[in-house]
Amino acid sequence: MTVQSPPSPLHPASTATSSPGTAFREPAADDFMLGGFTWRHAEPDPARPVVIINAATSVRCRHYSRFADYLFSHGFDVITYDYRGIGESRPASMRKLKASWSDWGSLDFEAMLQRAQREFPGQPIDVVGHSFGGCAAGLGASGQLIRRVVTVGAQFAYWRDYAPASRWRMLGKWHVVMPLLTAIYGYFPGKRLGWLEDTPAGVVRDWATPTAHYQRRPSGRHLARRDPALPFAKVKAQLLAISISDDPYGTVPAIERLLDYFTSSQRSHWRIEPGDIGEQEVGHFAFFRSHYQDRLWPIALAWLQHAALPTDAPGRLISGSH
């Protein structure tokens, strides 16, 4: 759902009590092998939350490594992982891969929920979701396990929700060019174009389908046949949706559209202008860059720690309460 930036290298947190960023392999329910990294403190603590970070569409989990370092240094255990077809979870052949947005949520994210339960028994489970990663947070069958959620620019790419100034260019790029190239290659060769990671054809079909309803996306229809309400209602977490006003994907309608699916959650939407933090632009991607560690990351940290915003948080409340 976003243009891929060069991945950040793994970088140990300054206050780590063990070596963070340890690689792991984890099978999903269909035995597809997923790859990721764990930041684990040396001593177990049932009061210490473990945070699962859900990436944006076709963005490698390494992009979030410095943010994972930050959470680890503030007392959290952390799991990052790649969806099937991406980064550490890329198979030998992308053309043969059957994968969709719903697979990324109902199989891959669900596998991480199960891993968190097994590897960190008794610890609270929190989630950070970027872009589609916020949607994935609502697609796991074990969503009731989640205590708190922070999403950043989270939506599922309904084209009419794109920012008006960018809408037609984005429509052509993601809903015309991307499907056409996918039809030719059998997957979207995003990496060679410098747009994003190579992307499974099923994910492209979900993204490019022009509907405002997730359950009408190709893989969403599959989930809806089993459960018309979709799994979102299982999530009863305290949810903070962060959006940036110059994010052409994360407009207010786009953020609110996804929030409406989390019917059982306490939801708040916090919107930030670049000028609130002394910047001219931030966009869809920059939140997770270490440049914003002192200005934006404390907002997510405070929510994960206390389900509250810092008293000096830049921005304003769009919906919900805090």
PDB file of C-alpha atoms in Angstrom:
ATOM      1  CA  MET A   1       0.000   0.000   0.000  1.00  0.00           C
ATOM      2  CA  THR A   2       3.074   2.168   0.142  1.00  0.00           C
ATOM      3  CA  VAL A   3       6.334   2.764  -1.670  1.00  0.00           C
ATOM      4  CA  GLN A   4       9.126   0.788  -0.051  1.00  0.00           C
ATOM      5  CA  SER A   5      12.069   2.636   1.465  1.00  0.00           C
ATOM      6  CA  PRO A   6      15.473   1.072   2.075  1.00  0.00           C
ATOM      7  CA  PRO A   7      15.138  -1.212   5.104  1.00  0.00           C
ATOM      8  CA  SER A   8      16.717  -0.159   8.358  1.00  0.00           C
ATOM      9  CA  PRO A   9      19.452  -2.467   9.671  1.00  0.00           C
ATOM     10  CA  LEU A  10      18.902  -4.268  12.920  1.00  0.00           C
ATOM     11  CA  HIS A  11      20.271  -2.083  15.674  1.00  0.00           C
ATOM     12  CA  PRO A  12      20.599  -3.111  19.330  1.00  0.00           C
ATOM     13  CA  ALA A  13      18.766  -0.984  21.893  1.00  0.00           C
ATOM     14  CA  SER A  14      21.047   0.864  24.257  1.00  0.00           C
ATOM     15  CA  THR A  15      19.394  -0.519  27.398  1.00  0.00           C
ATOM     16  CA  ALA A  16      18.955  -4.102  26.172  1.00  0.00           C
ATOM     17  CA  THR A  17      19.298  -6.904  28.703  1.00  0.00           C
ATOM     18  CA  SER A  18      19.746  -9.528  25.977  1.00  0.00           C
ATOM     19  CA  SER A  19      20.548  -9.568  22.266  1.00  0.00           C
ATOM     20  CA  PRO A  20      17.545  -8.161  20.365  1.00  0.00           C
ATOM     21  CA  GLY A  21      16.585  -8.863  16.806  1.00  0.00           C
ATOM     22  CA  THR A  22      17.017 -12.651  16.973  1.00  0.00           C
ATOM     23  CA  ALA A  23      15.785 -14.390  13.819  1.00  0.00           C
ATOM     24  CA  PHE A  24      13.066 -17.044  14.022  1.00  0.00           C
ATOM     25  CA  ARG A  25      10.998 -19.268  11.744  1.00  0.00           C
ATOM     26  CA  GLU A  26       7.336 -19.925  12.507  1.00  0.00           C
ATOM     27  CA  PRO A  27       4.845 -22.079  10.566  1.00  0.00           C
ATOM     28  CA  ALA A  28       1.374 -20.715   9.918  1.00  0.00           C
ATOM     29  CA  ALA A  29      -1.657 -23.003  10.255  1.00  0.00           C
ATOM     30  CA  ASP A  30      -1.233 -24.124   6.622  1.00  0.00           C
ATOM     31  CA  ASP A  31       2.469 -24.874   7.313  1.00  0.00           C
ATOM     32  CA  PHE A  32       3.758 -21.932   5.276  1.00  0.00           C
ATOM     33  CA  MET A  33       7.013 -20.935   6.955  1.00  0.00           C
ATOM     34  CA  LEU A  34       7.216 -17.330   8.109  1.00  0.00           C
ATOM     35  CA  GLY A  35      10.368 -15.475   9.083  1.00  0.00           C
ATOM     36  CA  GLY A  36      10.841 -12.687  11.582  1.00  0.00           C
ATOM     37  CA  PHE A  37      12.797 -11.319  14.518  1.00  0.00           C
ATOM     38  CA  THR A  38      12.296 -11.324  18.284  1.00  0.00           C
ATOM     39  CA  TRP A  39      13.433  -8.749  20.824  1.00  0.00           C
ATOM     40  CA  ARG A  40      13.320 -10.665  24.124  1.00  0.00           C
ATOM     41  CA  HIS A  41      14.460  -9.565  27.582  1.00  0.00           C
ATOM     42  CA  ALA A  42      16.623 -12.035  29.455  1.00  0.00           C
ATOM     43  CA  GLU A  43      14.278 -12.417  32.418  1.00  0.00           C
ATOM     44  CA  PRO A  44      10.623 -13.337  31.840  1.00  0.00           C
ATOM     45  CA  ASP A  45       8.038 -11.072  33.438  1.00  0.00           C
ATOM     46  CA  PRO A  46       4.289 -11.760  33.221  1.00  0.00           C
ATOM     47  CA  ALA A  47       3.634  -8.008  33.552  1.00  0.00           C
ATOM     48  CA  ARG A  48       5.795  -7.136  30.541  1.00  0.00           C
ATOM     49  CA  PRO A  49       3.790  -6.691  27.322  1.00  0.00           C
ATOM     50  CA  VAL A  50       4.924  -8.228  24.052  1.00  0.00           C
ATOM     51  CA  VAL A  51       4.270  -6.103  20.960  1.00  0.00           C
ATOM     52  CA  ILE A  52       3.651  -7.598  17.509  1.00  0.00           C
ATOM     53  CA  ILE A  53       4.451  -5.174  14.678  1.00  0.00           C
ATOM     54  CA  ASN A  54       2.364  -5.640  11.514  1.00  0.00           C
ATOM     55  CA  ALA A  55       4.012  -4.127   8.443  1.00  0.00           C
ATOM     56  CA  ALA A  56       2.429  -2.181   5.621  1.00  0.00           C
ATOM     57  CA  THR A  57       1.677  -3.980   2.364  1.00  0.00           C
ATOM     58  CA  SER A  58       4.866  -5.388   0.837  1.00  0.00           C
ATOM     59  CA  VAL A  59       7.184  -3.615   3.267  1.00  0.00           C
ATOM     60  CA  ARG A  60       9.878  -5.719   4.907  1.00  0.00           C
ATOM     61  CA  CYS A  61       9.739  -6.069   8.669  1.00  0.00           C
ATOM     62  CA  ARG A  62      13.314  -4.766   8.878  1.00  0.00           C
ATOM     63  CA  HIS A  63      11.926  -1.299   8.149  1.00  0.00           C
ATOM     64  CA  TYR A  64      10.517  -1.315  11.697  1.00  0.00           C
ATOM     65  CA  SER A  65      13.644  -2.539  13.469  1.00  0.00           C
ATOM     66  CA  ARG A  66      14.632   0.775  15.018  1.00  0.00           C
ATOM     67  CA  PHE A  67      11.102   1.270  16.307  1.00  0.00           C
ATOM     68  CA  ALA A  68      11.293  -2.250  17.766  1.00  0.00           C
ATOM     69  CA  ASP A  69      14.607  -1.265  19.413  1.00  0.00           C
ATOM     70  CA  TYR A  70      12.839   1.740  20.921  1.00  0.00           C
ATOM     71  CA  LEU A  71       9.997  -0.326  22.381  1.00  0.00           C
ATOM     72  CA  PHE A  72      12.482  -2.902  23.664  1.00  0.00           C
ATOM     73  CA  SER A  73      14.519  -0.195  25.401  1.00  0.00           C
ATOM     74  CA  HIS A  74      11.320   0.939  27.139  1.00  0.00           C
ATOM     75  CA  GLY A  75      10.596  -2.467  28.596  1.00  0.00           C
ATOM     76  CA  PHE A  76       8.620  -4.327  25.935  1.00  0.00           C
ATOM     77  CA  ASP A  77       9.357  -7.620  24.242  1.00  0.00           C
ATOM     78  CA  VAL A  78       8.805  -7.281  20.491  1.00  0.00           C
ATOM     79  CA  ILE A  79       8.026  -9.510  17.501  1.00  0.00           C
ATOM     80  CA  THR A  80       8.473  -8.352  13.906  1.00  0.00           C
ATOM     81  CA  TYR A  81       7.770 -10.628  10.944  1.00  0.00           C
ATOM     82  CA  ASP A  82       7.215 -10.667   7.216  1.00  0.00           C
ATOM     83  CA  TYR A  83       3.968 -11.716   5.568  1.00  0.00           C
ATOM     84  CA  ARG A  84       4.176 -14.654   3.163  1.00  0.00           C
ATOM     85  CA  GLY A  85       5.889 -13.574  -0.043  1.00  0.00           C
ATOM     86  CA  ILE A  86       7.819 -10.706   1.564  1.00  0.00           C
ATOM     87  CA  GLY A  87      11.369 -10.443   2.894  1.00  0.00           C
ATOM     88  CA  GLU A  88      12.163 -13.211   5.380  1.00  0.00           C
ATOM     89  CA  SER A  89       9.019 -15.080   4.241  1.00  0.00           C
ATOM     90  CA  ARG A  90       9.668 -15.046   0.491  1.00  0.00           C
ATOM     91  CA  PRO A  91       9.362 -18.459  -1.212  1.00  0.00           C
ATOM     92  CA  ALA A  92      11.477 -19.745  -4.062  1.00  0.00           C
ATOM     93  CA  SER A  93       8.782 -18.874  -6.630  1.00  0.00           C
ATOM     94  CA  MET A  94       6.515 -15.842  -6.375  1.00  0.00           C
ATOM     95  CA  ARG A  95       4.509 -16.965  -9.401  1.00  0.00           C
ATOM     96  CA  LYS A  96       3.313 -20.099  -7.623  1.00  0.00           C
ATOM     97  CA  LEU A  97       2.491 -18.350  -4.349  1.00  0.00           C
ATOM     98  CA  LYS A  98      -1.162 -18.221  -3.396  1.00  0.00           C
ATOM     99  CA  ALA A  99      -1.456 -15.349  -0.913  1.00  0.00           C
ATOM    100  CA  SER A 100      -3.928 -12.568  -0.208  1.00  0.00           C
ATOM    101  CA  TRP A 101      -4.500  -9.783   2.269  1.00  0.00           C
ATOM    102  CA  SER A 102      -6.776 -12.057   4.264  1.00  0.00           C
ATOM    103  CA  ASP A 103      -4.078 -14.751   4.328  1.00  0.00           C
ATOM    104  CA  TRP A 104      -1.678 -12.167   5.728  1.00  0.00           C
ATOM    105  CA  GLY A 105      -4.128 -11.509   8.550  1.00  0.00           C
ATOM    106  CA  SER A 106      -5.975 -14.762   9.205  1.00  0.00           C
ATOM    107  CA  LEU A 107      -2.928 -17.011   8.737  1.00  0.00           C
ATOM    108  CA  ASP A 108       0.263 -14.972   9.180  1.00  0.00           C
ATOM    109  CA  PHE A 109      -0.752 -12.496  11.884  1.00  0.00           C
ATOM    110  CA  GLU A 110      -2.701 -15.257  13.615  1.00  0.00           C
ATOM    111  CA  ALA A 111       0.500 -17.324  13.685  1.00  0.00           C
ATOM    112  CA  MET A 112       2.228 -14.438  15.476  1.00  0.00           C
ATOM    113  CA  LEU A 113      -0.566 -14.223  18.040  1.00  0.00           C
ATOM    114  CA  GLN A 114      -0.118 -17.923  18.692  1.00  0.00           C
ATOM    115  CA  ARG A 115       3.653 -17.505  18.877  1.00  0.00           C
ATOM    116  CA  ALA A 116       3.343 -14.638  21.353  1.00  0.00           C
ATOM    117  CA  GLN A 117       1.112 -16.780  23.556  1.00  0.00           C
ATOM    118  CA  ARG A 118       3.531 -19.690  23.427  1.00  0.00           C
ATOM    119  CA  GLU A 119       6.849 -17.827  23.677  1.00  0.00           C
ATOM    120  CA  PHE A 120       5.701 -15.203  26.199  1.00  0.00           C
ATOM    121  CA  PRO A 121       3.139 -17.081  28.313  1.00  0.00           C
ATOM    122  CA  GLY A 122       0.886 -14.916  30.432  1.00  0.00           C
ATOM    123  CA  GLN A 123       2.222 -11.619  29.073  1.00  0.00           C
ATOM    124  CA  PRO A 124      -0.171  -9.001  27.652  1.00  0.00           C
ATOM    125  CA  ILE A 125      -0.176  -8.876  23.849  1.00  0.00           C
ATOM    126  CA  ASP A 126      -0.210  -5.503  22.070  1.00  0.00           C
ATOM    127  CA  VAL A 127      -0.093  -4.724  18.343  1.00  0.00           C
ATOM    128  CA  VAL A 128       1.324  -1.909  16.227  1.00  0.00           C
ATOM    129  CA  GLY A 129      -0.022  -1.873  12.677  1.00  0.00           C
ATOM    130  CA  HIS A 130       1.199   0.302   9.813  1.00  0.00           C
ATOM    131  CA  SER A 131      -1.111   0.878   6.833  1.00  0.00           C
ATOM    132  CA  PHE A 132      -2.637  -2.528   5.925  1.00  0.00           C
ATOM    133  CA  GLY A 133      -1.010  -3.846   9.117  1.00  0.00           C
ATOM    134  CA  GLY A 134      -3.791  -2.123  11.047  1.00  0.00           C
ATOM    135  CA  CYS A 135      -6.350  -4.038   9.029  1.00  0.00           C
ATOM    136  CA  ALA A 136      -4.441  -7.288   9.570  1.00  0.00           C
ATOM    137  CA  ALA A 137      -4.763  -6.719  13.320  1.00  0.00           C
ATOM    138  CA  GLY A 138      -8.491  -7.373  12.947  1.00  0.00           C
ATOM    139  CA  LEU A 139      -8.256 -10.525  10.845  1.00  0.00           C
ATOM    140  CA  GLY A 140      -6.798 -13.021  13.310  1.00  0.00           C
ATOM    141  CA  ALA A 141      -9.117 -15.601  14.861  1.00  0.00           C
ATOM    142  CA  SER A 142      -7.483 -14.957  18.252  1.00  0.00           C
ATOM    143  CA  GLY A 143      -8.089 -11.214  18.225  1.00  0.00           C
ATOM    144  CA  GLN A 144      -9.555 -11.390  21.717  1.00  0.00           C
ATOM    145  CA  LEU A 145      -5.994 -11.843  23.011  1.00  0.00           C
ATOM    146  CA  ILE A 146      -4.997  -8.299  22.054  1.00  0.00           C
ATOM    147  CA  ARG A 147      -4.873  -5.760  24.872  1.00  0.00           C
ATOM    148  CA  ARG A 148      -3.918  -2.541  23.053  1.00  0.00           C
ATOM    149  CA  VAL A 149      -3.457  -1.500  19.425  1.00  0.00           C
ATOM    150  CA  VAL A 150      -1.704   1.455  17.813  1.00  0.00           C
ATOM    151  CA  THR A 151      -2.215   1.925  14.086  1.00  0.00           C
ATOM    152  CA  VAL A 152      -0.414   4.409  11.834  1.00  0.00           C
ATOM    153  CA  GLY A 153      -2.012   5.460   8.543  1.00  0.00           C
ATOM    154  CA  ALA A 154      -4.111   2.281   8.692  1.00  0.00           C
ATOM    155  CA  GLN A 155      -6.649   1.640   5.907  1.00  0.00           C
ATOM    156  CA  PHE A 156      -7.282  -0.806   3.057  1.00  0.00           C
ATOM    157  CA  ALA A 157      -6.804   1.328  -0.054  1.00  0.00           C
ATOM    158  CA  TYR A 158     -10.250   2.336  -1.224  1.00  0.00           C
ATOM    159  CA  TRP A 159      -9.360   4.651  -4.089  1.00  0.00           C
ATOM    160  CA  ARG A 160     -12.025   7.280  -3.378  1.00  0.00           C
ATOM    161  CA  ASP A 161     -10.431   7.782   0.044  1.00  0.00           C
ATOM    162  CA  TYR A 162      -7.073   8.772  -1.435  1.00  0.00           C
ATOM    163  CA  ALA A 163      -6.198  12.454  -1.009  1.00  0.00           C
ATOM    164  CA  PRO A 164      -7.851  14.457  -3.814  1.00  0.00           C
ATOM    165  CA  ALA A 165      -4.582  16.008  -5.016  1.00  0.00           C
ATOM    166  CA  SER A 166      -3.031  12.565  -5.535  1.00  0.00           C
ATOM    167  CA  ARG A 167      -6.080  10.420  -6.256  1.00  0.00           C
ATOM    168  CA  TRP A 168      -5.906  10.031 -10.022  1.00  0.00           C
ATOM    169  CA  ARG A 169      -2.168   9.450 -10.106  1.00  0.00           C
ATOM    170  CA  MET A 170      -2.490   6.830  -7.343  1.00  0.00           C
ATOM    171  CA  LEU A 171      -5.467   5.236  -9.081  1.00  0.00           C
ATOM    172  CA  GLY A 172      -3.438   4.828 -12.245  1.00  0.00           C
ATOM    173  CA  LYS A 173      -0.367   3.526 -10.438  1.00  0.00           C
ATOM    174  CA  TRP A 174      -1.942   1.051  -8.009  1.00  0.00           C
ATOM    175  CA  HIS A 175      -5.219   0.136  -9.710  1.00  0.00           C
ATOM    176  CA  VAL A 176      -4.179   0.085 -13.367  1.00  0.00           C
ATOM    177  CA  VAL A 177      -0.408  -0.337 -13.803  1.00  0.00           C
ATOM    178  CA  MET A 178       0.094  -2.698 -10.869  1.00  0.00           C
ATOM    179  CA  PRO A 179      -2.630  -5.197 -11.929  1.00  0.00           C
ATOM    180  CA  LEU A 180      -1.469  -5.093 -15.554  1.00  0.00           C
ATOM    181  CA  LEU A 181       2.139  -5.921 -14.639  1.00  0.00           C
ATOM    182  CA  THR A 182       0.915  -8.611 -12.262  1.00  0.00           C
ATOM    183  CA  ALA A 183      -1.039 -10.238 -15.090  1.00  0.00           C
ATOM    184  CA  ILE A 184       2.141 -10.317 -17.192  1.00  0.00           C
ATOM    185  CA  TYR A 185       4.583 -11.583 -14.557  1.00  0.00           C
ATOM    186  CA  GLY A 186       2.315 -13.650 -12.289  1.00  0.00           C
ATOM    187  CA  TYR A 187       3.206 -11.383  -9.376  1.00  0.00           C
ATOM    188  CA  PHE A 188       3.919  -7.669  -9.069  1.00  0.00           C
ATOM    189  CA  PRO A 189       7.656  -6.994  -9.671  1.00  0.00           C
ATOM    190  CA  GLY A 190       7.686  -3.984  -7.397  1.00  0.00           C
ATOM    191  CA  LYS A 191      11.268  -4.329  -6.277  1.00  0.00           C
ATOM    192  CA  ARG A 192      12.795  -3.797  -9.713  1.00  0.00           C
ATOM    193  CA  LEU A 193      10.597  -0.723 -10.148  1.00  0.00           C
ATOM    194  CA  GLY A 194      11.635   0.671  -6.769  1.00  0.00           C
ATOM    195  CA  TRP A 195       7.991   0.925  -5.717  1.00  0.00           C
ATOM    196  CA  LEU A 196       7.803  -1.729  -3.008  1.00  0.00           C
ATOM    197  CA  GLU A 197       8.753  -5.373  -2.454  1.00  0.00           C
ATOM    198  CA  ASP A 198       7.637  -7.969  -5.010  1.00  0.00           C
ATOM    199  CA  THR A 199       3.999  -8.682  -4.200  1.00  0.00           C
ATOM    200  CA  PRO A 200       1.820 -11.803  -4.557  1.00  0.00           C
ATOM    201  CA  ALA A 201      -0.870 -11.681  -7.226  1.00  0.00           C
ATOM    202  CA  GLY A 202      -3.650 -12.323  -4.707  1.00  0.00           C
ATOM    203  CA  VAL A 203      -2.610  -9.290  -2.667  1.00  0.00           C
ATOM    204  CA  VAL A 204      -2.650  -7.180  -5.832  1.00  0.00           C
ATOM    205  CA  ARG A 205      -6.195  -8.368  -6.595  1.00  0.00           C
ATOM    206  CA  ASP A 206      -7.336  -7.355  -3.118  1.00  0.00           C
ATOM    207  CA  TRP A 207      -5.658  -3.955  -3.309  1.00  0.00           C
ATOM    208  CA  ALA A 208      -6.866  -3.112  -6.816  1.00  0.00           C
ATOM    209  CA  THR A 209     -10.529  -4.089  -6.292  1.00  0.00           C
ATOM    210  CA  PRO A 210     -12.497  -0.799  -6.259  1.00  0.00           C
ATOM    211  CA  THR A 211     -14.833  -1.360  -3.330  1.00  0.00           C
ATOM    212  CA  ALA A 212     -15.320   0.510  -0.071  1.00  0.00           C
ATOM    213  CA  HIS A 213     -16.046  -2.721   1.840  1.00  0.00           C
ATOM    214  CA  TYR A 214     -13.319  -5.095   2.925  1.00  0.00           C
ATOM    215  CA  GLN A 215     -15.683  -8.088   2.805  1.00  0.00           C
ATOM    216  CA  ARG A 216     -16.162  -7.424  -0.923  1.00  0.00           C
ATOM    217  CA  ARG A 217     -12.463  -7.713  -1.708  1.00  0.00           C
ATOM    218  CA  PRO A 218     -11.681 -11.110  -3.293  1.00  0.00           C
ATOM    219  CA  SER A 219     -10.171 -12.625  -0.144  1.00  0.00           C
ATOM    220  CA  GLY A 220     -12.546 -10.681   2.102  1.00  0.00           C
ATOM    221  CA  ARG A 221     -15.460 -12.503   0.464  1.00  0.00           C
ATOM    222  CA  HIS A 222     -13.832 -15.787   1.477  1.00  0.00           C
ATOM    223  CA  LEU A 223     -13.690 -14.679   5.110  1.00  0.00           C
ATOM    224  CA  ALA A 224     -17.216 -13.284   5.002  1.00  0.00           C
ATOM    225  CA  ARG A 225     -18.610 -16.612   3.800  1.00  0.00           C
ATOM    226  CA  ARG A 226     -17.355 -18.157   7.021  1.00  0.00           C
ATOM    227  CA  ASP A 227     -18.220 -15.188   9.254  1.00  0.00           C
ATOM    228  CA  PRO A 228     -20.305 -12.315   7.819  1.00  0.00           C
ATOM    229  CA  ALA A 229     -19.124 -10.064  10.668  1.00  0.00           C
ATOM    230  CA  LEU A 230     -15.452 -10.804   9.883  1.00  0.00           C
ATOM    231  CA  PRO A 231     -13.036 -11.375  12.778  1.00  0.00           C
ATOM    232  CA  PHE A 232     -12.682  -7.655  13.635  1.00  0.00           C
ATOM    233  CA  ALA A 233     -15.383  -7.845  16.299  1.00  0.00           C
ATOM    234  CA  LYS A 234     -13.248 -10.271  18.303  1.00  0.00           C
ATOM    235  CA  VAL A 235     -10.757  -7.503  19.004  1.00  0.00           C
ATOM    236  CA  LYS A 236     -11.743  -5.771  22.248  1.00  0.00           C
ATOM    237  CA  ALA A 237      -8.576  -3.767  22.576  1.00  0.00           C
ATOM    238  CA  GLN A 238      -8.006  -0.128  23.402  1.00  0.00           C
ATOM    239  CA  LEU A 239      -7.186   1.192  19.941  1.00  0.00           C
ATOM    240  CA  LEU A 240      -5.417   4.397  18.957  1.00  0.00           C
ATOM    241  CA  ALA A 241      -5.373   5.261  15.249  1.00  0.00           C
ATOM    242  CA  ILE A 242      -2.679   7.812  14.388  1.00  0.00           C
ATOM    243  CA  SER A 243      -2.904   9.630  11.075  1.00  0.00           C
ATOM    244  CA  ILE A 244      -0.775  12.332   9.437  1.00  0.00           C
ATOM    245  CA  SER A 245      -2.554  15.049   7.504  1.00  0.00           C
ATOM    246  CA  ASP A 246      -0.243  14.889   4.435  1.00  0.00           C
ATOM    247  CA  ASP A 247      -0.533  11.101   4.110  1.00  0.00           C
ATOM    248  CA  PRO A 248      -2.326  10.579   0.767  1.00  0.00           C
ATOM    249  CA  TYR A 249      -3.443   7.086   1.829  1.00  0.00           C
ATOM    250  CA  GLY A 250      -4.391   7.808   5.445  1.00  0.00           C
ATOM    251  CA  THR A 251      -7.046  10.462   4.947  1.00  0.00           C
ATOM    252  CA  VAL A 252      -9.725  10.929   7.583  1.00  0.00           C
ATOM    253  CA  PRO A 253     -12.338   8.929   5.576  1.00  0.00           C
ATOM    254  CA  ALA A 254      -9.840   6.103   5.031  1.00  0.00           C
ATOM    255  CA  ILE A 255      -8.881   5.873   8.722  1.00  0.00           C
ATOM    256  CA  GLU A 256     -12.472   6.091   9.906  1.00  0.00           C
ATOM    257  CA  ARG A 257     -13.586   3.479   7.367  1.00  0.00           C
ATOM    258  CA  LEU A 258     -11.253   0.902   8.897  1.00  0.00           C
ATOM    259  CA  LEU A 259     -12.013   1.948  12.483  1.00  0.00           C
ATOM    260  CA  ASP A 260     -15.701   1.257  11.861  1.00  0.00           C
ATOM    261  CA  TYR A 261     -14.868  -2.453  11.552  1.00  0.00           C
ATOM    262  CA  PHE A 262     -13.479  -2.647  15.109  1.00  0.00           C
ATOM    263  CA  THR A 263     -16.941  -2.573  16.645  1.00  0.00           C
ATOM    264  CA  SER A 264     -15.917  -4.128  19.974  1.00  0.00           C
ATOM    265  CA  SER A 265     -12.919  -1.882  20.593  1.00  0.00           C
ATOM    266  CA  GLN A 266     -12.548   1.432  22.375  1.00  0.00           C
ATOM    267  CA  ARG A 267     -11.347   3.592  19.452  1.00  0.00           C
ATOM    268  CA  SER A 268      -9.613   6.965  19.245  1.00  0.00           C
ATOM    269  CA  HIS A 269      -8.350   8.727  16.117  1.00  0.00           C
ATOM    270  CA  TRP A 270      -5.472  11.179  16.647  1.00  0.00           C
ATOM    271  CA  ARG A 271      -4.480  13.356  13.680  1.00  0.00           C
ATOM    272  CA  ILE A 272      -1.190  15.200  13.358  1.00  0.00           C
ATOM    273  CA  GLU A 273      -0.215  18.066  11.049  1.00  0.00           C
ATOM    274  CA  PRO A 274       3.441  18.112   9.945  1.00  0.00           C
ATOM    275  CA  GLY A 275       3.639  21.645  11.302  1.00  0.00           C
ATOM    276  CA  ASP A 276       2.724  20.322  14.757  1.00  0.00           C
ATOM    277  CA  ILE A 277       6.195  18.787  14.928  1.00  0.00           C
ATOM    278  CA  GLY A 278       8.055  21.476  13.006  1.00  0.00           C
ATOM    279  CA  GLU A 279       8.050  19.674   9.659  1.00  0.00           C
ATOM    280  CA  GLN A 280       6.772  20.600   6.219  1.00  0.00           C
ATOM    281  CA  GLU A 281       5.958  17.007   5.300  1.00  0.00           C
ATOM    282  CA  VAL A 282       5.824  13.573   6.915  1.00  0.00           C
ATOM    283  CA  GLY A 283       3.613  11.440   4.670  1.00  0.00           C
ATOM    284  CA  HIS A 284       2.669   7.801   4.892  1.00  0.00           C
ATOM    285  CA  PHE A 285       6.016   6.255   5.716  1.00  0.00           C
ATOM    286  CA  ALA A 286       8.172   8.475   7.866  1.00  0.00           C
ATOM    287  CA  PHE A 287       6.560   7.823  11.268  1.00  0.00           C
ATOM    288  CA  PHE A 288       8.783   4.762  11.806  1.00  0.00           C
ATOM    289  CA  ARG A 289      12.048   6.488  10.918  1.00  0.00           C
ATOM    290  CA  SER A 290      14.307   7.215  13.882  1.00  0.00           C
ATOM    291  CA  HIS A 291      14.263  10.905  12.910  1.00  0.00           C
ATOM    292  CA  TYR A 292      10.916  11.021  14.719  1.00  0.00           C
ATOM    293  CA  GLN A 293      11.925   9.085  17.827  1.00  0.00           C
ATOM    294  CA  ASP A 294      11.554  12.115  20.105  1.00  0.00           C
ATOM    295  CA  ARG A 295       8.526  13.705  18.450  1.00  0.00           C
ATOM    296  CA  LEU A 296       6.202  10.926  17.257  1.00  0.00           C
ATOM    297  CA  TRP A 297       7.232   7.652  18.858  1.00  0.00           C
ATOM    298  CA  PRO A 298       6.304   8.783  22.415  1.00  0.00           C
ATOM    299  CA  ILE A 299       2.663   8.961  21.284  1.00  0.00           C
ATOM    300  CA  ALA A 300       2.611   5.255  20.435  1.00  0.00           C
ATOM    301  CA  LEU A 301       4.692   4.401  23.499  1.00  0.00           C
ATOM    302  CA  ALA A 302       2.346   6.159  25.915  1.00  0.00           C
ATOM    303  CA  TRP A 303      -0.669   4.392  24.439  1.00  0.00           C
ATOM    304  CA  LEU A 304       0.973   0.984  24.719  1.00  0.00           C
ATOM    305  CA  GLN A 305       2.044   1.742  28.294  1.00  0.00           C
ATOM    306  CA  HIS A 306      -1.077   3.407  29.669  1.00  0.00           C
ATOM    307  CA  ALA A 307      -3.780   3.594  26.940  1.00  0.00           C
ATOM    308  CA  ALA A 308      -3.401   7.357  27.165  1.00  0.00           C
ATOM    309  CA  LEU A 309      -1.782  10.123  25.163  1.00  0.00           C
ATOM    310  CA  PRO A 310       1.089  12.259  26.447  1.00  0.00           C
ATOM    311  CA  THR A 311      -0.165  15.586  27.796  1.00  0.00           C
ATOM    312  CA  ASP A 312       1.972  17.407  25.226  1.00  0.00           C
ATOM    313  CA  ALA A 313       1.118  15.136  22.282  1.00  0.00           C
ATOM    314  CA  PRO A 314       1.100  17.081  19.003  1.00  0.00           C
ATOM    315  CA  GLY A 315      -2.149  16.881  17.064  1.00  0.00           C
ATOM    316  CA  ARG A 316      -5.849  16.747  17.797  1.00  0.00           C
ATOM    317  CA  LEU A 317      -8.580  14.216  18.443  1.00  0.00           C
ATOM    318  CA  ILE A 318     -10.758  13.445  15.405  1.00  0.00           C
ATOM    319  CA  SER A 319     -13.015  10.810  16.970  1.00  0.00           C
ATOM    320  CA  GLY A 320     -13.314   8.710  20.111  1.00  0.00           C
ATOM    321  CA  SER A 321     -11.961   9.733  23.482  1.00  0.00           C
ATOM    322  CA  HIS A 322      -8.701   9.691  25.384  1.00  0.00           C
TER     323      HIS A 322
END
